[in-house]
C-alpha angles and dihedrals in degrees: 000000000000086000098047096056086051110261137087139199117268125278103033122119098211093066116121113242111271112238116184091233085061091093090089091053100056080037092069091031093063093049093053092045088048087050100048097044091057097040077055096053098047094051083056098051085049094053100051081053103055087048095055083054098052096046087045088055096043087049093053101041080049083060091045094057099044083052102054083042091057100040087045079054105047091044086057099051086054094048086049097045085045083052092053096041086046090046088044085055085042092060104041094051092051086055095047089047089048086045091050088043086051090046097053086041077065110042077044090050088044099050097045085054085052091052094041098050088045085047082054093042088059103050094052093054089043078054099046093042088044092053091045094057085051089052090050106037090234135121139243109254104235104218111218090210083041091119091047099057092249 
């Protein structure tokens, strides 16, 4: 530092010949060195803040974006959970709806059981009434209001 304002230490070679009018030039070159130091180290300054602030703002868009990740995530595992239960609905309800279908194949089944055995029921007394007019030599009475129940 010593070099750069003019003067040396004693006893160095390489130190510029003193004149007594050179009080003006360190002077000055103190003042430069003085400016520039502080213009440097307020670059500097400058710098290391702008660098806090830029690791502040990477930190926090680092946490942004956790934090999207996690809600996204969150938001996913309850979609899916709301799908299963649906599909569990779903399911159940398809099986409700197959046991009700079931259910009218047998009353139909039932019915048509019941149709079919009365049918049967009828022809045998139509048979046995029919026979009985053969036995006997008579024959049947034909109602006229035999369609209309009289």
């Amino acid at each position: 530092m010593f070099e750069i304002l003019g003067f040396l230490t004693e006893g160095t070679d390489t130190a510029p010949q003193k004149k007594p009018g050179d009080s003006n030039d360190r002077d000055g070159a103190l003042t430069r060195v003085m400016t520039e130091k502080r213009l440097a180290l307020i670059k500097a300054w400058e710098e290391s803040e702008k660098s806090k602030k830029e690791n502040k703002a990477h930190r926090k868009l680092s946490e942004i974006g956790s934090w999207e990740k996690s809600k996204k995530a969150s938001i996913e595992a309850e979609l899916k959970q709301i799908e299963e239960l649906f599909e569990k609905k779903k399911a159940e309800y398809a099986e409700r709806m197959k046991n009700k279908k079931a259910e009218v194949h047998k009353e139909a089944e039932e019915k048509r059981a019941m149709v079919e055995a009365k049918r049967g029921e009828e022809f045998l007394q139509i048979e046995e009434t029919a026979a009985k007019h053969r036995s006997t030599g008579t024959t049947p009475k034909i109602l006229i209001f035999g369609c209309c129940g009289f």
